[in-house]
Short mmCIF file of C-alpha atoms in Angstrom, two decimals:
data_model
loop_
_atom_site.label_atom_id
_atom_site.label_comp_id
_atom_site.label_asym_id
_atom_site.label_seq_id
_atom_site.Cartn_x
_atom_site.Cartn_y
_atom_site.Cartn_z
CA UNK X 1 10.70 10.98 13.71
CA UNK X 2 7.29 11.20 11.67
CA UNK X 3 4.18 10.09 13.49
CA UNK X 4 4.16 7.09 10.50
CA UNK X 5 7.27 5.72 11.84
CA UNK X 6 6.27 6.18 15.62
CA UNK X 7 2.48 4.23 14.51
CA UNK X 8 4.31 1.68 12.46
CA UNK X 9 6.73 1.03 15.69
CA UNK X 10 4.49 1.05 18.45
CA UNK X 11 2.00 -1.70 16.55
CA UNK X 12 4.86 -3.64 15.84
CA UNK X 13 6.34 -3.74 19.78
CA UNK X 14 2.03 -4.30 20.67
CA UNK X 15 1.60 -7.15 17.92
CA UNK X 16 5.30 -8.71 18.41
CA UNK X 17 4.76 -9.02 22.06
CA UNK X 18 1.19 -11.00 22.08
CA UNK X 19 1.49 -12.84 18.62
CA UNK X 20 1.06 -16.66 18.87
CA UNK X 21 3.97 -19.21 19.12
CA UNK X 22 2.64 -21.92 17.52
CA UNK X 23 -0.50 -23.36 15.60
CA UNK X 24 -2.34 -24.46 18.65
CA UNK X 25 -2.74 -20.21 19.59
CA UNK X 26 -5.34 -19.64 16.37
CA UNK X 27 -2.78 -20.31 13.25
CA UNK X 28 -0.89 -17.39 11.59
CA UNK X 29 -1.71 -16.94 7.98
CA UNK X 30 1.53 -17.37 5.38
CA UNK X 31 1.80 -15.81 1.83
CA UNK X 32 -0.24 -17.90 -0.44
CA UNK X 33 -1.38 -20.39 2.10
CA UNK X 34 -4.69 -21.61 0.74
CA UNK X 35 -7.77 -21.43 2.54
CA UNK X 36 -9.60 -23.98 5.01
CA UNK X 37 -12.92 -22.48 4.95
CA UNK X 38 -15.15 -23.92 3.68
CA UNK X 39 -18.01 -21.87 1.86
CA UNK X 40 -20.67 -24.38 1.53
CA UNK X 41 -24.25 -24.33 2.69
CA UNK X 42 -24.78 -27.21 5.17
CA UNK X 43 -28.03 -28.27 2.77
CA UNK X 44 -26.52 -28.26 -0.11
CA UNK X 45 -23.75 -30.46 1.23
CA UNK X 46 -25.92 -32.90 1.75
CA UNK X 47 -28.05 -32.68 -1.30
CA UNK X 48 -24.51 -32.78 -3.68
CA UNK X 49 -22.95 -35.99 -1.39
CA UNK X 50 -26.06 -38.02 -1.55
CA UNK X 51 -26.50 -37.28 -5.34
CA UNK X 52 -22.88 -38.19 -6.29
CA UNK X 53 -22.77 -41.72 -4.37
CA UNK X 54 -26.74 -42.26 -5.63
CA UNK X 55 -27.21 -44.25 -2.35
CA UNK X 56 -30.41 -46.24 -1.70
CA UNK X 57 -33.24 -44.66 -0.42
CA UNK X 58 -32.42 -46.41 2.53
CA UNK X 59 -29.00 -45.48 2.66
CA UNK X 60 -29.98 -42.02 1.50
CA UNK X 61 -32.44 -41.32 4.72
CA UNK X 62 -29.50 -42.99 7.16
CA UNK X 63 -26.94 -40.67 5.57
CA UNK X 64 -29.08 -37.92 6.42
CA UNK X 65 -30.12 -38.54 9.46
CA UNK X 66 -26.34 -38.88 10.33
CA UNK X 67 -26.11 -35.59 9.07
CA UNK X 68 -28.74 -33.97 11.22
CA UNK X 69 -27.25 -36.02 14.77
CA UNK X 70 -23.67 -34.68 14.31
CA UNK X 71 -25.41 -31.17 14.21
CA UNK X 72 -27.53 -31.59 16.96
CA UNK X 73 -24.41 -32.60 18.86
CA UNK X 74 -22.51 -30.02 18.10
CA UNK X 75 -25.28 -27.47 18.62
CA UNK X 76 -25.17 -28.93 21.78
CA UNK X 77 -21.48 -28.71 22.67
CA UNK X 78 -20.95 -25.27 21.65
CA UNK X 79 -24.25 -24.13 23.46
CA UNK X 80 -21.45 -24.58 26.78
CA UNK X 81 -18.82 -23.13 24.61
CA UNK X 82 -21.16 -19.81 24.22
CA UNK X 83 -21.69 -19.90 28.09
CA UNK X 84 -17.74 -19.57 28.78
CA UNK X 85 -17.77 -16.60 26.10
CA UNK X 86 -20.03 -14.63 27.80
CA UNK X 87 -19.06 -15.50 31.30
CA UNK X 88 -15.38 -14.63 30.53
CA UNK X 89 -16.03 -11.25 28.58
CA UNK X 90 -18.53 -10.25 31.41
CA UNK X 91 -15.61 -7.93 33.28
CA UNK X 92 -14.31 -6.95 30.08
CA UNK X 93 -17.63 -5.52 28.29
CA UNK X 94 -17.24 -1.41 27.87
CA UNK X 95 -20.72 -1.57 28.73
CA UNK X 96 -20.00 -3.17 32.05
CA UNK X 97 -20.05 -0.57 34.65
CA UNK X 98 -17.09 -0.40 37.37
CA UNK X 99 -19.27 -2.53 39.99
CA UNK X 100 -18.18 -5.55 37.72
CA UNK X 101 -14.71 -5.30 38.42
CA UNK X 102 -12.32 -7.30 40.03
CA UNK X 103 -8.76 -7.35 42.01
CA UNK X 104 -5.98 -7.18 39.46
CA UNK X 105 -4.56 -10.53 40.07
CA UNK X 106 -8.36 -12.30 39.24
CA UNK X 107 -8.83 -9.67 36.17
CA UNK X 108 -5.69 -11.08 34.48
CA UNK X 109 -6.38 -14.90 34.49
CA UNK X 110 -9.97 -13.96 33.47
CA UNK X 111 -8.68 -12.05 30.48
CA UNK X 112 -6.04 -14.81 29.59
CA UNK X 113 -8.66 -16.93 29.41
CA UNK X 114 -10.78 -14.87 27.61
CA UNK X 115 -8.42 -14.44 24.72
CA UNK X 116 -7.36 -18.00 24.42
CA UNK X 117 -10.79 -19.42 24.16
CA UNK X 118 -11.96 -16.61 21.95
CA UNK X 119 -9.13 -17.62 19.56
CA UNK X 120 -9.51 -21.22 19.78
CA UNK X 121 -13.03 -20.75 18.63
CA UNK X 122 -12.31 -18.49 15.80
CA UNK X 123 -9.42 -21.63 14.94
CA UNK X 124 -12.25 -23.64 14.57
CA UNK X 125 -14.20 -21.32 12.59
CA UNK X 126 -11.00 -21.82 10.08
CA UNK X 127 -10.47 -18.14 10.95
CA UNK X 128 -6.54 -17.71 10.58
CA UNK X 129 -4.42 -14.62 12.70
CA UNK X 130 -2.96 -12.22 10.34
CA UNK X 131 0.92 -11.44 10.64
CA UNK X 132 1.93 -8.74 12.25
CA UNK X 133 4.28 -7.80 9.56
CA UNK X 134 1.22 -7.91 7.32
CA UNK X 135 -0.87 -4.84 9.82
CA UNK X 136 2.26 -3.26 10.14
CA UNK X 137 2.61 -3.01 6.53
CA UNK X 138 -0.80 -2.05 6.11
CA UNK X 139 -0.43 1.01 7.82
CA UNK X 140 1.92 2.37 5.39
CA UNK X 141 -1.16 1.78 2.64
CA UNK X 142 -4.08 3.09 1.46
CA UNK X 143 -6.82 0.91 -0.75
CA UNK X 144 -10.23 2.79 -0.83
CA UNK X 145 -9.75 4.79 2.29
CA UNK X 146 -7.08 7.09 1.00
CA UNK X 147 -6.77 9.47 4.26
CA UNK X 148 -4.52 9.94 7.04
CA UNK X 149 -5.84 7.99 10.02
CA UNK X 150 -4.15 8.39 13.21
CA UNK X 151 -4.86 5.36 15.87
CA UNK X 152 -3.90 5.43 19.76
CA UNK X 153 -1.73 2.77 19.68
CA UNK X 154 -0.54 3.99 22.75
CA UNK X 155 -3.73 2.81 25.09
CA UNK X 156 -3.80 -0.76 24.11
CA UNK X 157 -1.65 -3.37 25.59
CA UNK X 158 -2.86 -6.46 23.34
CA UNK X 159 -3.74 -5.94 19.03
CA UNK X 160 -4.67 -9.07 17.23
CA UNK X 161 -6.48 -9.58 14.27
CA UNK X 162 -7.76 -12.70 12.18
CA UNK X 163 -9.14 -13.25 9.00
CA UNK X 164 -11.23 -15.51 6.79
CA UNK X 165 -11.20 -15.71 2.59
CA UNK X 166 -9.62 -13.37 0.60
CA UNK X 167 -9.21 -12.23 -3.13
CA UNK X 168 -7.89 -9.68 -5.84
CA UNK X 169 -10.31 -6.87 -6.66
CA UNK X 170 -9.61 -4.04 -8.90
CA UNK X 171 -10.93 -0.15 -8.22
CA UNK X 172 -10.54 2.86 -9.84
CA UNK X 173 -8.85 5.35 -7.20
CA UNK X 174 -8.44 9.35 -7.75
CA UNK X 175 -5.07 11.45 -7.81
CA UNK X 176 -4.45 14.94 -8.91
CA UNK X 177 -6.34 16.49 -6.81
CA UNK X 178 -9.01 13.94 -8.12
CA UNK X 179 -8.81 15.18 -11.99
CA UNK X 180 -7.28 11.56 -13.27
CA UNK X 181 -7.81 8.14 -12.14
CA UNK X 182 -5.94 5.18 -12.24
CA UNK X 183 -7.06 1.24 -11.65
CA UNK X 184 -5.17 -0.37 -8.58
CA UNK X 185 -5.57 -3.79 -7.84
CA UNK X 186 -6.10 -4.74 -4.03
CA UNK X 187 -6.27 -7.67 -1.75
CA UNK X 188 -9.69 -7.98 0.03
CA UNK X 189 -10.34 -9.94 2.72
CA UNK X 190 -14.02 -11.58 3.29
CA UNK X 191 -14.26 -11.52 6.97
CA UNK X 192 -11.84 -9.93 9.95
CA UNK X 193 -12.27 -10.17 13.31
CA UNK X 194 -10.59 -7.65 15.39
CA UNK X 195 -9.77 -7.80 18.62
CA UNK X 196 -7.87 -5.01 20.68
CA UNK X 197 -7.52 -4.79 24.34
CA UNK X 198 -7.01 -1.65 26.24
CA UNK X 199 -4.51 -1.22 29.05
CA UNK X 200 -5.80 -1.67 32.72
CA UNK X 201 -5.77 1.35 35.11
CA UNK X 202 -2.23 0.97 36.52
CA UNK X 203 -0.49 0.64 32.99
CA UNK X 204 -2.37 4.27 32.73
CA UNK X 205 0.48 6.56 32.81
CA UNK X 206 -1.21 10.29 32.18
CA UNK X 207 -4.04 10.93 35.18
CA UNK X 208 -6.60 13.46 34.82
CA UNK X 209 -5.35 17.03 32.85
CA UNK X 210 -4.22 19.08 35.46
CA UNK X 211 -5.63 22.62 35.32
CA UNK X 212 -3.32 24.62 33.66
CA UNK X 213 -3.16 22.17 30.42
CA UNK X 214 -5.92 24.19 28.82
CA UNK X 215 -8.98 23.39 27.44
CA UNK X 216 -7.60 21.70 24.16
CA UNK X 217 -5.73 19.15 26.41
CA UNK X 218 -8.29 18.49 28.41
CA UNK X 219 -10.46 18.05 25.24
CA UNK X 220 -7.71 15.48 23.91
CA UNK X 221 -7.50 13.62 27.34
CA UNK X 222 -11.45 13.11 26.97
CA UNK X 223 -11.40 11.95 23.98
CA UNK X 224 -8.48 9.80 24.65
CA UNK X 225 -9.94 7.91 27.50
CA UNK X 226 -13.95 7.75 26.07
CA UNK X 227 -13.03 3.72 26.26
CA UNK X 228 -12.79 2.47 29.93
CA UNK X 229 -9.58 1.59 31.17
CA UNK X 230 -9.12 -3.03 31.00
CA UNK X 231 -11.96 -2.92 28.28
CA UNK X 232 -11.62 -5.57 25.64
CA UNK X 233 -13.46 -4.56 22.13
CA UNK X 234 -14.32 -7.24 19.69
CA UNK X 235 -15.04 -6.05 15.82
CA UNK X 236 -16.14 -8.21 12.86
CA UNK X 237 -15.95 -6.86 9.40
CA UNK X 238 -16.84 -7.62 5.75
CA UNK X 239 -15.06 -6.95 2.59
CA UNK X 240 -12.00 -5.02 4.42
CA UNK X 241 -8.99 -4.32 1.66
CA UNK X 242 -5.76 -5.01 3.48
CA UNK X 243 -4.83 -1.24 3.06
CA UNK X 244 -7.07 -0.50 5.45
CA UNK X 245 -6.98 -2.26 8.53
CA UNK X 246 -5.53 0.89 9.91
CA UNK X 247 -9.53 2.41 10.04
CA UNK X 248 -10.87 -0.63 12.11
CA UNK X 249 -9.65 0.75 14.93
CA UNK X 250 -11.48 2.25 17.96
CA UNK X 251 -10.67 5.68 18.90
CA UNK X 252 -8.96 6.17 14.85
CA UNK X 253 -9.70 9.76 13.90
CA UNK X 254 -8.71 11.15 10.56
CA UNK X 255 -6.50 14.04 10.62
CA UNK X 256 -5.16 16.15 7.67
CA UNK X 257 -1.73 14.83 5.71
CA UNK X 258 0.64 17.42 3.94
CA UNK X 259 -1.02 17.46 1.02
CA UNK X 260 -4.34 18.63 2.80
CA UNK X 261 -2.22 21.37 4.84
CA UNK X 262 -1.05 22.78 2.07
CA UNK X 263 -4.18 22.79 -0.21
CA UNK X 264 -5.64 25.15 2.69
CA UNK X 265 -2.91 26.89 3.54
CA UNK X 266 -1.48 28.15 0.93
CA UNK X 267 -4.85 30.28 -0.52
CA UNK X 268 -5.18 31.32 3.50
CA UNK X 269 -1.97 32.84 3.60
CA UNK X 270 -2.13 34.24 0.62
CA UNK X 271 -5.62 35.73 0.31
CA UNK X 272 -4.82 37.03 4.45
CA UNK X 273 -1.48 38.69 4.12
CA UNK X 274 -3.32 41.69 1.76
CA UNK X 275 -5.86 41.96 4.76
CA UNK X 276 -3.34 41.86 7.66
CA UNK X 277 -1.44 44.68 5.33
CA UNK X 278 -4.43 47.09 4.48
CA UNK X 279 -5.28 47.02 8.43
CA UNK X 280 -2.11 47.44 9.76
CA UNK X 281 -2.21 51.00 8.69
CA UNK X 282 -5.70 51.87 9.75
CA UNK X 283 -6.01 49.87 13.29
CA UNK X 284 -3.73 52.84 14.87
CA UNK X 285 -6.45 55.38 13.46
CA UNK X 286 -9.12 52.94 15.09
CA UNK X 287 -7.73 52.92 18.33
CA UNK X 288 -7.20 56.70 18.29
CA UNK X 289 -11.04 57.06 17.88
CA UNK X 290 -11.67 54.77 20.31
CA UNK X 291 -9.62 56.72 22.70
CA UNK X 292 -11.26 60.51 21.99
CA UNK X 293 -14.71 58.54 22.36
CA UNK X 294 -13.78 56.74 25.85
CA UNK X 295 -12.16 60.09 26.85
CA UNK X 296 -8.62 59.05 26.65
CA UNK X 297 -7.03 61.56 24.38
CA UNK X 298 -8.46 64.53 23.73
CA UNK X 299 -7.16 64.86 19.30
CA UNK X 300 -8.73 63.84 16.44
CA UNK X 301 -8.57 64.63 12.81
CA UNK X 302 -10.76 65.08 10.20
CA UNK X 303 -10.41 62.04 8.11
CA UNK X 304 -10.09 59.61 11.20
CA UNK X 305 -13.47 58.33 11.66
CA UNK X 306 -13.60 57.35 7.53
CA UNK X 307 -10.28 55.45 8.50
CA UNK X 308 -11.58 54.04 11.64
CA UNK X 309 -14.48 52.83 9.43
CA UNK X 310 -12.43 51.29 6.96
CA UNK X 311 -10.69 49.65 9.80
CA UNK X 312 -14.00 48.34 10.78
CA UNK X 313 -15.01 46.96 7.63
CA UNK X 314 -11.19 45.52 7.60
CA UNK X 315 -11.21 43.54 10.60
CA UNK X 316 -15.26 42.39 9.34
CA UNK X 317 -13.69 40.96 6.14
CA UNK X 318 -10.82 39.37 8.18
CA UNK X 319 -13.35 37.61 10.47
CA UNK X 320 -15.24 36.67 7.57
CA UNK X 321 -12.41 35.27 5.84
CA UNK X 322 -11.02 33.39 9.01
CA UNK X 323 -15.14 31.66 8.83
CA UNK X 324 -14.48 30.80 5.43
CA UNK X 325 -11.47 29.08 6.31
CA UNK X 326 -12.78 27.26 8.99
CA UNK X 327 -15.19 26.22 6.85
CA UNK X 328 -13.17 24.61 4.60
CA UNK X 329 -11.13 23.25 7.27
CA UNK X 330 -14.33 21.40 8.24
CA UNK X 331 -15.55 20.32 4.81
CA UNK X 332 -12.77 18.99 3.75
CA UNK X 333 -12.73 16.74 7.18
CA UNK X 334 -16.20 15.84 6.57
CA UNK X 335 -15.38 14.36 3.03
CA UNK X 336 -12.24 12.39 4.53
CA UNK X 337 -14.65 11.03 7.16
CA UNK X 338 -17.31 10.26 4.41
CA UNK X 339 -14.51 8.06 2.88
CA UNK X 340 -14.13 5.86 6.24
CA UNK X 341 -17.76 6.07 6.90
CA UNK X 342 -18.50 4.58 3.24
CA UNK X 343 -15.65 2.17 2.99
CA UNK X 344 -15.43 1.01 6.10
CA UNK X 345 -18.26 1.49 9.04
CA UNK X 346 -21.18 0.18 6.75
CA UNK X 347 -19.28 -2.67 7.02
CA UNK X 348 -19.47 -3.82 10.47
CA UNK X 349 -21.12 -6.64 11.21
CA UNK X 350 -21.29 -7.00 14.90
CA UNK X 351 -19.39 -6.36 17.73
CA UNK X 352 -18.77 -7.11 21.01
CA UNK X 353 -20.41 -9.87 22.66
CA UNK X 354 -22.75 -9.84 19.87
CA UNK X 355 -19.78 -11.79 17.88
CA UNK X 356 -19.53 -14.54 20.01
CA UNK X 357 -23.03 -16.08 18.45
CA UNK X 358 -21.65 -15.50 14.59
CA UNK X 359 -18.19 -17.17 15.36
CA UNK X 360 -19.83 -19.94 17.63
CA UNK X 361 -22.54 -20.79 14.74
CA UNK X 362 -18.96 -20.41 12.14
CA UNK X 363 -17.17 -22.87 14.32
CA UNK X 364 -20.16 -25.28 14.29
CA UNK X 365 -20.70 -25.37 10.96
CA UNK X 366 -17.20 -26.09 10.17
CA UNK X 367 -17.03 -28.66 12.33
CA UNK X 368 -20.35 -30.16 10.66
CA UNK X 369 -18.64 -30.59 7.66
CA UNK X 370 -15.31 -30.84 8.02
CA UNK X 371 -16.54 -34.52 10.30
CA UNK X 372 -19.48 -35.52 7.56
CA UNK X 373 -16.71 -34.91 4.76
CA UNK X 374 -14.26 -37.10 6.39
CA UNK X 375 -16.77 -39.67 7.19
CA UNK X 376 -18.29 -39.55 3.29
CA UNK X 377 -15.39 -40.14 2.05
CA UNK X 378 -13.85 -42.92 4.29
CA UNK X 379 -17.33 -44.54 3.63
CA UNK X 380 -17.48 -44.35 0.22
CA UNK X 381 -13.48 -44.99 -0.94
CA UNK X 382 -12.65 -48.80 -2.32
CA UNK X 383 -10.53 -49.42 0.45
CA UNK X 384 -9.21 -48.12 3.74
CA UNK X 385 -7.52 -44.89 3.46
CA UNK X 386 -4.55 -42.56 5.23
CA UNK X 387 -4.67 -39.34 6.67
CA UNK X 388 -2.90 -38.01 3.80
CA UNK X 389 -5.05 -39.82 1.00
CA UNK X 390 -8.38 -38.50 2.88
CA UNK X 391 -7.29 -34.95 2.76
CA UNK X 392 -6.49 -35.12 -1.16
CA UNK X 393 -10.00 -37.13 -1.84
CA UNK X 394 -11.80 -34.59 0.15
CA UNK X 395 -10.23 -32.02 -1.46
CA UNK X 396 -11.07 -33.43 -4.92
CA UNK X 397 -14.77 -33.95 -4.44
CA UNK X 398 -15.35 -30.74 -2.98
CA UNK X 399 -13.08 -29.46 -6.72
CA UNK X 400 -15.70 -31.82 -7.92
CA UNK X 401 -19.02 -30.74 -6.67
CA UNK X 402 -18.41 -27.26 -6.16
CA UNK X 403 -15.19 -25.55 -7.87
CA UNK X 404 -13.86 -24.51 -4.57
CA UNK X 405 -10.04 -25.59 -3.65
CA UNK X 406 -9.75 -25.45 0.10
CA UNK X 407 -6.71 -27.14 2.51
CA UNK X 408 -9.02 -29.81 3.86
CA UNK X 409 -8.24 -29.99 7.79
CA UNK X 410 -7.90 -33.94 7.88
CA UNK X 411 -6.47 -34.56 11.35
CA UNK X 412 -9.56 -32.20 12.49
CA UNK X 413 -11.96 -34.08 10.45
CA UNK X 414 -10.41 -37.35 11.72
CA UNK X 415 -9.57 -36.18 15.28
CA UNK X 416 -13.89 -35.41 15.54
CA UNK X 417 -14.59 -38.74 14.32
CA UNK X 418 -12.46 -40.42 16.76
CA UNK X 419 -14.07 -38.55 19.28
CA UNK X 420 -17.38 -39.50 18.85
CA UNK X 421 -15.69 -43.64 18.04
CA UNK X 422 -16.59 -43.80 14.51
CA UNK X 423 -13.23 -44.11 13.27
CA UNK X 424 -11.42 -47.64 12.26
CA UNK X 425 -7.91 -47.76 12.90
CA UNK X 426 -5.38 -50.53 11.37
CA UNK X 427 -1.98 -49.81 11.08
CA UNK X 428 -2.48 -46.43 9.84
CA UNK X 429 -5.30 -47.29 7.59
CA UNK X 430 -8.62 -45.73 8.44
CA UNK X 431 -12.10 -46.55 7.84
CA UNK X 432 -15.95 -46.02 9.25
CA UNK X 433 -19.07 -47.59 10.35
CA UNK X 434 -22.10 -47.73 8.00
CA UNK X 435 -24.87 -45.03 8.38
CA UNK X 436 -27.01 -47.09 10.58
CA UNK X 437 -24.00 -48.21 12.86
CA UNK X 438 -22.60 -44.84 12.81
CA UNK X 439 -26.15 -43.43 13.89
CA UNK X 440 -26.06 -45.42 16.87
CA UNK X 441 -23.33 -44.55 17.70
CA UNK X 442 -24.41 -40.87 17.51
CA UNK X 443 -27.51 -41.62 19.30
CA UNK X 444 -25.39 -43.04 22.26
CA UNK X 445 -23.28 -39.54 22.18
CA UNK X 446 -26.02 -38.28 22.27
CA UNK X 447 -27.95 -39.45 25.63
CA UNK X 448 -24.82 -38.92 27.15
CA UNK X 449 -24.48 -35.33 26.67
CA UNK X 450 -28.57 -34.97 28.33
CA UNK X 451 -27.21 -36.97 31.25
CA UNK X 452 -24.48 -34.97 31.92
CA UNK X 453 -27.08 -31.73 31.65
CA UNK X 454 -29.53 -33.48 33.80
CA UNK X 455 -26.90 -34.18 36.05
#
């Protein structure tokens, strides 16, 4: 079995076993599902909305001022929501030390709900899980990192990954040897947010190296365990080609494929056979010189120290040719890691805790205008609407004002509203408050979430 197979069957057993059962886990994304992100600036929302209805200046200044109390309330609400992130991920953080930790039983219900309310959140941010089909796939491809990458699939008990936009780019990629070069068309993804989990200390099977392993083993073991054991790593990326979603991983080191083997082995064999040749005839005259001069025999010929010179100079090539080697060995691993370094690490964005402030602010601002979309247009249509009807209207103005075709989340939009009582319901027909009733409204929300903080 090659190690492809063995990587594309251990990610599939790890993703299989923790991917989500229904919507309510974070959404999985299907082939050609569109989008509900939306990529709008919250300001010039507000400018293009009030310019298309051309309210009154009154109704103009209460339309913005609802604007600017649904996103203090929101601020507000996922202030607590940023809280619970940190407090969660606190025994999880690699740069926790082991004081943090916990009993077993408490470590697992503090991870469970670590992962569920970090992927509610990034649900909210309109982030939506990738299938695991779709990484396992990936790791039989290769976009614009076009190396072997070989990932530990082995220490993690829990692999999920979600994205945000995508689209078609095309990029010239090498082959020959990198004479010729061909255009390939690849699916890029805007954002991905990676989470990977690594096992806790009694899913650990290998201990320590025991002694007699050697030093390379105990150089591999090292390596292998840099990460501490129950650590949870969070990732965000930008601009990451499906192909390779194989790099993001931690621990991923680049190793040499066939083709690399035999581009260096082939000249090493054959420029070191000659050399093995030419000294296997003069090494016996070397060690007979070495022997008359450490007193061990007692013969030597006339023509044996030029040989045991040559010998010399023989085994000084060899070494220098085994240098050269090496050398090449090395380049040609420093070039593959240039590729990841160029396509890939420049493009992290965060990680860690430091994520939960990005996807928090994401899941805010989606909120923002998923509600004041919702409300604009049940304000502004000629009579009451449905669920359905609001999700095509909203849809069409934002077509309308800014060329962008998203899935407009209606029950979220309508869900929010009915949460903070603005909605009208009658007999499936929906409708909202003016601006200045809907602002009181707001303002009443909004006392009440300072009470509860005083409180």
């Amino acid at each position: 079995m090659t190690f492809a197979m063995l990587t594309r069957r251990n990610l599939q057993a790890i993703v299989e076993s923790t991917a989500p059962t229904n919507e309510a886990s974070g959404g999985v994304a299907a082939p050609g599902q569109r989008e509900r992100f939306i990529p709008v600036r919250k300001s010039d929302l507000v400018e293009a909305l009030v310019a298309r209805r051309g309210l009154a200046s009154e109704e103009e200044a209460g339309l913005r001022r609802l604007a600017h109390a649904l996103g203090a309330i929101f601020h507000q609400r996922y202030f607590d929501e940023l809280d619970r992130l940190r407090e969660a991920y606190f025994y999880f953080d690699p740069e926790v030390g082991p004081e943090a930790r916990r009993a077993a039983a408490d470590l697992e219900g503090a991870y469970g709900m670590l992962r569920d309310e970090f992927v509610r959140v990034l649900n909210e941010a309109n982030f939506v899980e990738i299938p695991h089909q779709e990484i396992v796939r990936a790791f039989g491809e290769h976009a614009l990192v076009r190396v072997k990458i070989k990932v530990p699939l082995e220490d993690y008990r829990d692999i999920r990954m979600f994205r945000r936009g995508d689209h078609k780019q095309t990029v010239d990629v090498p082959y020959l040897f990198g004479l010729r070069r061909r255009r390939l068309e690849i699916e890029v993804y805007d954002d991905v947010v990676l989470m990977v989990a690594k096992k806790p200390e009694e899913d650990v099977s290998d201990g320590p190296p025991p002694a007699r392993a050697g030093f390379w083993r105990a150089r591999k073991q090292k390596r292998k365990h840099r990460l501490r054991a129950g650590a949870v790593l969070f990732k965000y990326f930008r601009h990451i080609a499906r192909g390779d979603l194989e790099a993001l991983f931690p621990n991923a080191r680049v190793v040499m494929s066939l083709t690399d083997q035999f581009t260096l082995g082939v000249p090493a064999v054959v420029g070191g056979v000659p050399i093995l040749l030419k000294l296997a005839s003069t090494l016996t005259v070397l060690f007979a010189v070495l022997g008359f001069y450490l007193g061990l025999s007692g013969a030597l010929h006339d023509n044996d120290t030029q040989q045991a010179l040559a010998a010399l100079s023989g085994l000084f090539a060899l070494g220098a040719f085994v240098l050269r080697q090496w050398g090449n060995f090395h380049r040609q691993s420093l070039i593959h890691q240039k590729q990841v370094t160029d396509n890939i690490y420049y493009r992290n964005i965060n990680n860690n805790s430091g994520i939960f402030h990005y996807i928090i602010g994401e899941a805010e601002d989606q909120d923002w205008k998923e509600t004041l979309l919702a409300y604009f247009c049940l304000l502004t249509a000629p009579s009451p609407l449905s669920g359905a009807a609001l999700g095509a209207r909203v849809e069409e103005l934002l077509v309308e004002l800014f060329d962008i075709h998203v899935a407009f989340g209606a029950d979220d939009g309508l869900a929010k509203l009915r949460s903070f009582d603005l909605l009208r319901e009658d007999g499936g027909h929906l409708a909202v408050p003016p601006p200045a009733e809907a602002l009181a409204q707001l303002e009443k929300e909004w006392a009440g979430l300072l009470s509860a903080k005083a409180s």
